[in-house]
Short mmCIF file of C-alpha atoms and ligand atoms in Angstrom, two decimals:
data_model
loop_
_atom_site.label_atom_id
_atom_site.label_comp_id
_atom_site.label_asym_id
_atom_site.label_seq_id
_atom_site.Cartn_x
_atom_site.Cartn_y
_atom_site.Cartn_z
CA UNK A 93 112.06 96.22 119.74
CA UNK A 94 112.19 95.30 115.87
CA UNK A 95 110.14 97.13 113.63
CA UNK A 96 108.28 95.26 110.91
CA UNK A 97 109.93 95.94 107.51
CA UNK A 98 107.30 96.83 104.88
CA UNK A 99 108.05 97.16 101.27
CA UNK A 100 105.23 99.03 99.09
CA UNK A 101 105.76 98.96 95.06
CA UNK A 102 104.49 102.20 93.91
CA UNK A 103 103.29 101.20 89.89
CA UNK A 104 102.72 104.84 88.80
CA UNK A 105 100.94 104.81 85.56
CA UNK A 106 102.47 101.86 84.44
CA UNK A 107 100.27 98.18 84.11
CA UNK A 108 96.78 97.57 82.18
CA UNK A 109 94.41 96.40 84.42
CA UNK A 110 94.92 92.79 83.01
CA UNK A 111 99.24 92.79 83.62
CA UNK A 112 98.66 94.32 86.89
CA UNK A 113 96.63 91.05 88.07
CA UNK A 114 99.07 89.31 86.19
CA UNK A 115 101.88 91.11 88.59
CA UNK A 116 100.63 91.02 91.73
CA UNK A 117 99.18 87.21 91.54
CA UNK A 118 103.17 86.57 90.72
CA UNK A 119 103.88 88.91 93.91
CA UNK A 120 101.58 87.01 96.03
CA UNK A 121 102.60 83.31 94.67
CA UNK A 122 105.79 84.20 95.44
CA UNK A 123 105.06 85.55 99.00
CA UNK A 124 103.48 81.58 99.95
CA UNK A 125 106.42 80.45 99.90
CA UNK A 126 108.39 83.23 102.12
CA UNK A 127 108.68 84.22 105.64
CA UNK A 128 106.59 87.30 106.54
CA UNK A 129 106.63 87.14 110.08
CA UNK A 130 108.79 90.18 110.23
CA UNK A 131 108.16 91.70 106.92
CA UNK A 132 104.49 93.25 105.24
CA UNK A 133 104.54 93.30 101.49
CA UNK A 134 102.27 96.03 99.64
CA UNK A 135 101.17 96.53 96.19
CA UNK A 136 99.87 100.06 95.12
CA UNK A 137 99.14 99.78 91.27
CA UNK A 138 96.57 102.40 89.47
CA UNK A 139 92.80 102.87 90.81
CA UNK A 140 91.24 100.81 88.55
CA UNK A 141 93.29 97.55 89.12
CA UNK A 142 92.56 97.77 92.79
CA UNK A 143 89.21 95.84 92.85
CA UNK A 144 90.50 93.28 90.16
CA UNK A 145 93.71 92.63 91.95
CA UNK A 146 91.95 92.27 95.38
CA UNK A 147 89.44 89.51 93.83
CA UNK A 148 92.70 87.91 92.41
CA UNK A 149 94.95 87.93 95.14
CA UNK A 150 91.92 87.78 98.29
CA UNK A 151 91.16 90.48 100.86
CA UNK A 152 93.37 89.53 103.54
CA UNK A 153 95.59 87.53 102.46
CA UNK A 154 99.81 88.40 102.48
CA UNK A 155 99.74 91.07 100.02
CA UNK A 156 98.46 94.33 101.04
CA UNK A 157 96.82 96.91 98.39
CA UNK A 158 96.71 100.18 98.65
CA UNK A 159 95.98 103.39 96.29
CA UNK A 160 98.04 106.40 94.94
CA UNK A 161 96.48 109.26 96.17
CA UNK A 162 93.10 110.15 96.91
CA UNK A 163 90.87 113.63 97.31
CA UNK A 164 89.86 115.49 100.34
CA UNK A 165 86.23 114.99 100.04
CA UNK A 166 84.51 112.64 100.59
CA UNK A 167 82.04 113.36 97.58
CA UNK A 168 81.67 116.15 95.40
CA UNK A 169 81.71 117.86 91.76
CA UNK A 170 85.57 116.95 91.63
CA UNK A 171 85.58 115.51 88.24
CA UNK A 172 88.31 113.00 87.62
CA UNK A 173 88.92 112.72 91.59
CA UNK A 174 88.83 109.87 93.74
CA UNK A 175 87.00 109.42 97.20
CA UNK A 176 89.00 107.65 100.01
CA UNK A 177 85.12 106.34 100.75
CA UNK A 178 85.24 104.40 97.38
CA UNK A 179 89.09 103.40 97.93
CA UNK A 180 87.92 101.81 101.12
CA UNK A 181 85.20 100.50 99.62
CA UNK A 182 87.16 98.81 96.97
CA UNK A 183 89.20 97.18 99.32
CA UNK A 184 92.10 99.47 99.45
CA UNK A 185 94.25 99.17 102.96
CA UNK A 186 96.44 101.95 102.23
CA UNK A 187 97.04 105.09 100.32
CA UNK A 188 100.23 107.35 99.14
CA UNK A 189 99.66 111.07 100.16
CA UNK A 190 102.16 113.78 99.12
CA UNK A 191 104.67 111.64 96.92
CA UNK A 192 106.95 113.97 95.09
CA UNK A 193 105.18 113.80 91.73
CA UNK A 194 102.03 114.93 93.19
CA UNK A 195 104.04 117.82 94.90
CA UNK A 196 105.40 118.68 91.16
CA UNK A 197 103.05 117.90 89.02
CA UNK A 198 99.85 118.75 90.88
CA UNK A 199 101.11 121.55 93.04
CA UNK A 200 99.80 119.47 95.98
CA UNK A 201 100.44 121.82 99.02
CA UNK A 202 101.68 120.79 102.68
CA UNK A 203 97.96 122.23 103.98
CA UNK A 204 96.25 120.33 101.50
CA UNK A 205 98.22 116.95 102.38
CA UNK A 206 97.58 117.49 105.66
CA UNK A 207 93.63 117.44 104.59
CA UNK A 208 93.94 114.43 102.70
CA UNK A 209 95.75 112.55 105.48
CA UNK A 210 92.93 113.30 107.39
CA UNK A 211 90.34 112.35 105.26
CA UNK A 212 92.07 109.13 104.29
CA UNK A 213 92.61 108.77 107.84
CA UNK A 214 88.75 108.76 108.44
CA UNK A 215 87.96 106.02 106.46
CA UNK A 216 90.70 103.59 107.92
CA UNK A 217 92.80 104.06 105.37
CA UNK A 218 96.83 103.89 106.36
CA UNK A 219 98.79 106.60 104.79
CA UNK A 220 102.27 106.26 103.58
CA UNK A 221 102.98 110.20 103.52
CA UNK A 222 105.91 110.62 101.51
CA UNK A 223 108.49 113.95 102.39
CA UNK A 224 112.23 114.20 100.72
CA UNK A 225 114.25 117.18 99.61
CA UNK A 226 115.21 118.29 95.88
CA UNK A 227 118.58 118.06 94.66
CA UNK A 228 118.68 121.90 94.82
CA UNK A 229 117.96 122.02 98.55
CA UNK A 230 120.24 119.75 99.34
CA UNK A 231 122.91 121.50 97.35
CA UNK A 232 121.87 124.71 99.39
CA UNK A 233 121.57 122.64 102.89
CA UNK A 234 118.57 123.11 103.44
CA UNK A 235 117.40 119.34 103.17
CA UNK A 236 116.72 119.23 107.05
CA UNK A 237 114.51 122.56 107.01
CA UNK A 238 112.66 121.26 104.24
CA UNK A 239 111.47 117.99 106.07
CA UNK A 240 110.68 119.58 108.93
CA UNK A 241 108.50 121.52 107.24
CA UNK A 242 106.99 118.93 105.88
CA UNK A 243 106.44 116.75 108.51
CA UNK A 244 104.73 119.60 110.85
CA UNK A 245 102.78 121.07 107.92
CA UNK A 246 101.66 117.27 106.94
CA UNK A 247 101.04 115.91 110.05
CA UNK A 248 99.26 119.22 111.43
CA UNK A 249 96.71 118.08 114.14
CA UNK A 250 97.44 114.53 113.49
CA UNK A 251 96.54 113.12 116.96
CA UNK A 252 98.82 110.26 118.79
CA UNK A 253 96.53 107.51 118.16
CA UNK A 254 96.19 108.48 114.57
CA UNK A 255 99.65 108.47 114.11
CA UNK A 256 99.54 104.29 114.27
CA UNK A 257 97.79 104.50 110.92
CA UNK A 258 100.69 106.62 109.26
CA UNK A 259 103.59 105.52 107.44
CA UNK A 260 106.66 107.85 106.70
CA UNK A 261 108.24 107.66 103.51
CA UNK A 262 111.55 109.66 103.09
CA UNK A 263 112.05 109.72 99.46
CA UNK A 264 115.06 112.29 98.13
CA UNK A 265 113.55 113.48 94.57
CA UNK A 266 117.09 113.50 92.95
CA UNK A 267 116.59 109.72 93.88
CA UNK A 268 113.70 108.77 92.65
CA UNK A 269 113.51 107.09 88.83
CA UNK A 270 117.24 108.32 88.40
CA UNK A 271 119.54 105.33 89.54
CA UNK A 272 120.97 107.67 91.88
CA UNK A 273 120.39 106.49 95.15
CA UNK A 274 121.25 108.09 98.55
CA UNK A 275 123.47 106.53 100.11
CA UNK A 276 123.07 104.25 103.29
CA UNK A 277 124.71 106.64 105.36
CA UNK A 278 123.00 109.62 104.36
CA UNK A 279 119.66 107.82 104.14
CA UNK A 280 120.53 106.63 107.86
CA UNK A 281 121.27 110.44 108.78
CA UNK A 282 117.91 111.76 107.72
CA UNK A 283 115.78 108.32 108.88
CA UNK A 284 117.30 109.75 112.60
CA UNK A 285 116.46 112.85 112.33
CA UNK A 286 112.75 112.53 111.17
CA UNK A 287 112.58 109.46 113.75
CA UNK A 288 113.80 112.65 116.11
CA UNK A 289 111.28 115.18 114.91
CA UNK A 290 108.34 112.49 115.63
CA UNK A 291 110.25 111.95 119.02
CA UNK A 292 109.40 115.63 119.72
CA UNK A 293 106.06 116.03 118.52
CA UNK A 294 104.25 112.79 119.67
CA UNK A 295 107.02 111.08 122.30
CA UNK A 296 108.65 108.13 122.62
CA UNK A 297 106.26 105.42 121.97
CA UNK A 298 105.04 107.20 118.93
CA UNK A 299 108.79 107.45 117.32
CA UNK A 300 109.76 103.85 118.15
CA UNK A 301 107.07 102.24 116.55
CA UNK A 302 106.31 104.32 113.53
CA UNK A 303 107.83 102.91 110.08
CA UNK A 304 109.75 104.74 107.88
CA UNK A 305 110.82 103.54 104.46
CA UNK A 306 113.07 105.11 102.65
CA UNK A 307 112.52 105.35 98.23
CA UNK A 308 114.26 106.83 95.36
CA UNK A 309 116.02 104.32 92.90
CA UNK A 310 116.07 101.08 95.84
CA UNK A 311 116.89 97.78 94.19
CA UNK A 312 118.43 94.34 94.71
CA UNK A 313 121.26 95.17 94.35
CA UNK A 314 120.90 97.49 97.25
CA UNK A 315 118.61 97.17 99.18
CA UNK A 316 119.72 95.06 102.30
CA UNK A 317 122.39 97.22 102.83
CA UNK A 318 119.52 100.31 102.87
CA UNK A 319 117.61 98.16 104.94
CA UNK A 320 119.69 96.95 107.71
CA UNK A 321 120.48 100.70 108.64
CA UNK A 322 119.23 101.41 111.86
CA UNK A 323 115.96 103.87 111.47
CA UNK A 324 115.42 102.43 107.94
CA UNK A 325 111.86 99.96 108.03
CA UNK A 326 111.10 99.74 105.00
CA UNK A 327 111.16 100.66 101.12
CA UNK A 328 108.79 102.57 98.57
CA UNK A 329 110.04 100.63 95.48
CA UNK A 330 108.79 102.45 91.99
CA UNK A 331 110.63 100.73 89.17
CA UNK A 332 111.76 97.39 90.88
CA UNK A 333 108.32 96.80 91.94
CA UNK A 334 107.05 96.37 88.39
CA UNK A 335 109.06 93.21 87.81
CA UNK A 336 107.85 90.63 90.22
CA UNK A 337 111.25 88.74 90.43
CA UNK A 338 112.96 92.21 91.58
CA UNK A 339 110.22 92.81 94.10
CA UNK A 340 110.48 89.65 96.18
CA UNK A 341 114.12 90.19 95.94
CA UNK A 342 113.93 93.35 97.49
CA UNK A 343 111.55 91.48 99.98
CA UNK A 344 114.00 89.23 100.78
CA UNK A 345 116.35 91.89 101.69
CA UNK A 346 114.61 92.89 103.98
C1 LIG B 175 108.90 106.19 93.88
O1 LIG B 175 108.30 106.53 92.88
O2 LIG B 175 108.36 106.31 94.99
C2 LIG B 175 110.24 105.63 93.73
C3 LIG B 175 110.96 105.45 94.80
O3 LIG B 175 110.66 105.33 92.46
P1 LIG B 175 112.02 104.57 92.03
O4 LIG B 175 112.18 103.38 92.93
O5 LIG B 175 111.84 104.19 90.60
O6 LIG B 175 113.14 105.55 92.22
#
């Protein structure tokens, strides 16, 4: 069976509200014109451009939108938090839990991920839940350890069915924003084994049709050759999703 490749563009903090319409109504002019039969294309800019850019681009139209993180809770005194009631609301599809700046930045915790993939999970969202090893881990070879950790602590109590509303996203940190990327090989090698550990936990179906993208530093220039490996579905594109001519490209590759 083929998998359907699906290529997110994470924006970070980058984009006004006004560019990011700007860049996705490029995206999606761009995707009229393409073949998606085989391929999903997915925009995740900053919270407050996901209403605009869903009212620019339509609701369910080619290009999918989707949020950066989200809380918990559903409501609460969480100043400065975001529901995954009002992401859904908003029209968001899908939504990034546990990418590696959240991890560093916010000391976001494997049992708290897990709690946000379930609360994102009960509002419909789909989760792209992001796992990779440091540089230092994989120095010390502990790389496979680490996702395996990750993926039970993550996906803790994650039933089967729930598992066709999750995306994995295997993103080395010494990849990601550094140029380096890993290479197809060991990108392949790691894709297998966390293909494996779902194999394991949730069986056969489960592991054939889940997607996992790899990210950290894909581009262009090469990302068909990431992309035709075996276990690889996919991409979580950070800087090369900001330029709309680099993101169909990568679309193309795939
Ligand atoms: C990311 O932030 O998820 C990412 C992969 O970034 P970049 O493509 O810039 O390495």
């Amino acid at each position: 069976m083929t998998r359907k490749k699906i290529i997110a563009g994470n924006w970070k903090m980058f984009t006004t509200v006004s560019a990011g319409v700007a860049l996705a109504t490029e995206i999606n002019m761009g995707l009229q014109t393409r073949d998606l039969s085989n391929k999903k294309a997915i925009v995740i800019p900053p919270y407050t451009h996901i209403h605009a850019i869903i009212n620019a681009v339509g609701a369910n139209g080619n290009l999918g939108v989707g949020a950066q993180n989200c809380h918990q809770q559903k409501e609460g005194a969480y100043t400065g938090e975001i529901s995954p009631v009002t992401l859904k609301e908003m029209g968001a599809s899908y939504v990034i839990i546990g990418h590696s700046e959240r991890r560093q930045y916010f000391n976001e915790t494997e049992e708290l991920l897990n709690a946000k993939i379930k609360a994102a999970l009960a509002e419909g969202l789909t989760v792209i839940y992001c796992i990779g090893e440091t540089l230092s881990q994989r120095e010390s070879d502990t790389h496979f350890a680490v996702i395996e950790a990750q993926i039970k602590g993550g996906l803790e109590d994650i039933s089967t069915e729930e598992m066709n509303n999750i995306i994995l996203a295997y993103e080395p940190v010494w990849a990601i924003g550094t140029g380096k990327v890993a290479s197809p090989a060991q990108a392949q090698e790691i894709h297998q084994f966390i293909r494996g550990l779902i194999n394991a936990k949730y069986g056969n179906a489960v592991a054939k049709n889940i997607c996992i993208q790899y990210g950290g530093s894909m581009k262009p220039e090469n990302a068909a050759e990431l992309l035709s490996q075996p276990d690889i579905d996919g991409g979580l594109i950070g800087g090369a999703a900001l330029k709309a001519e680099q993101f169909l490209a990568i679309i193309d590759a795939a």
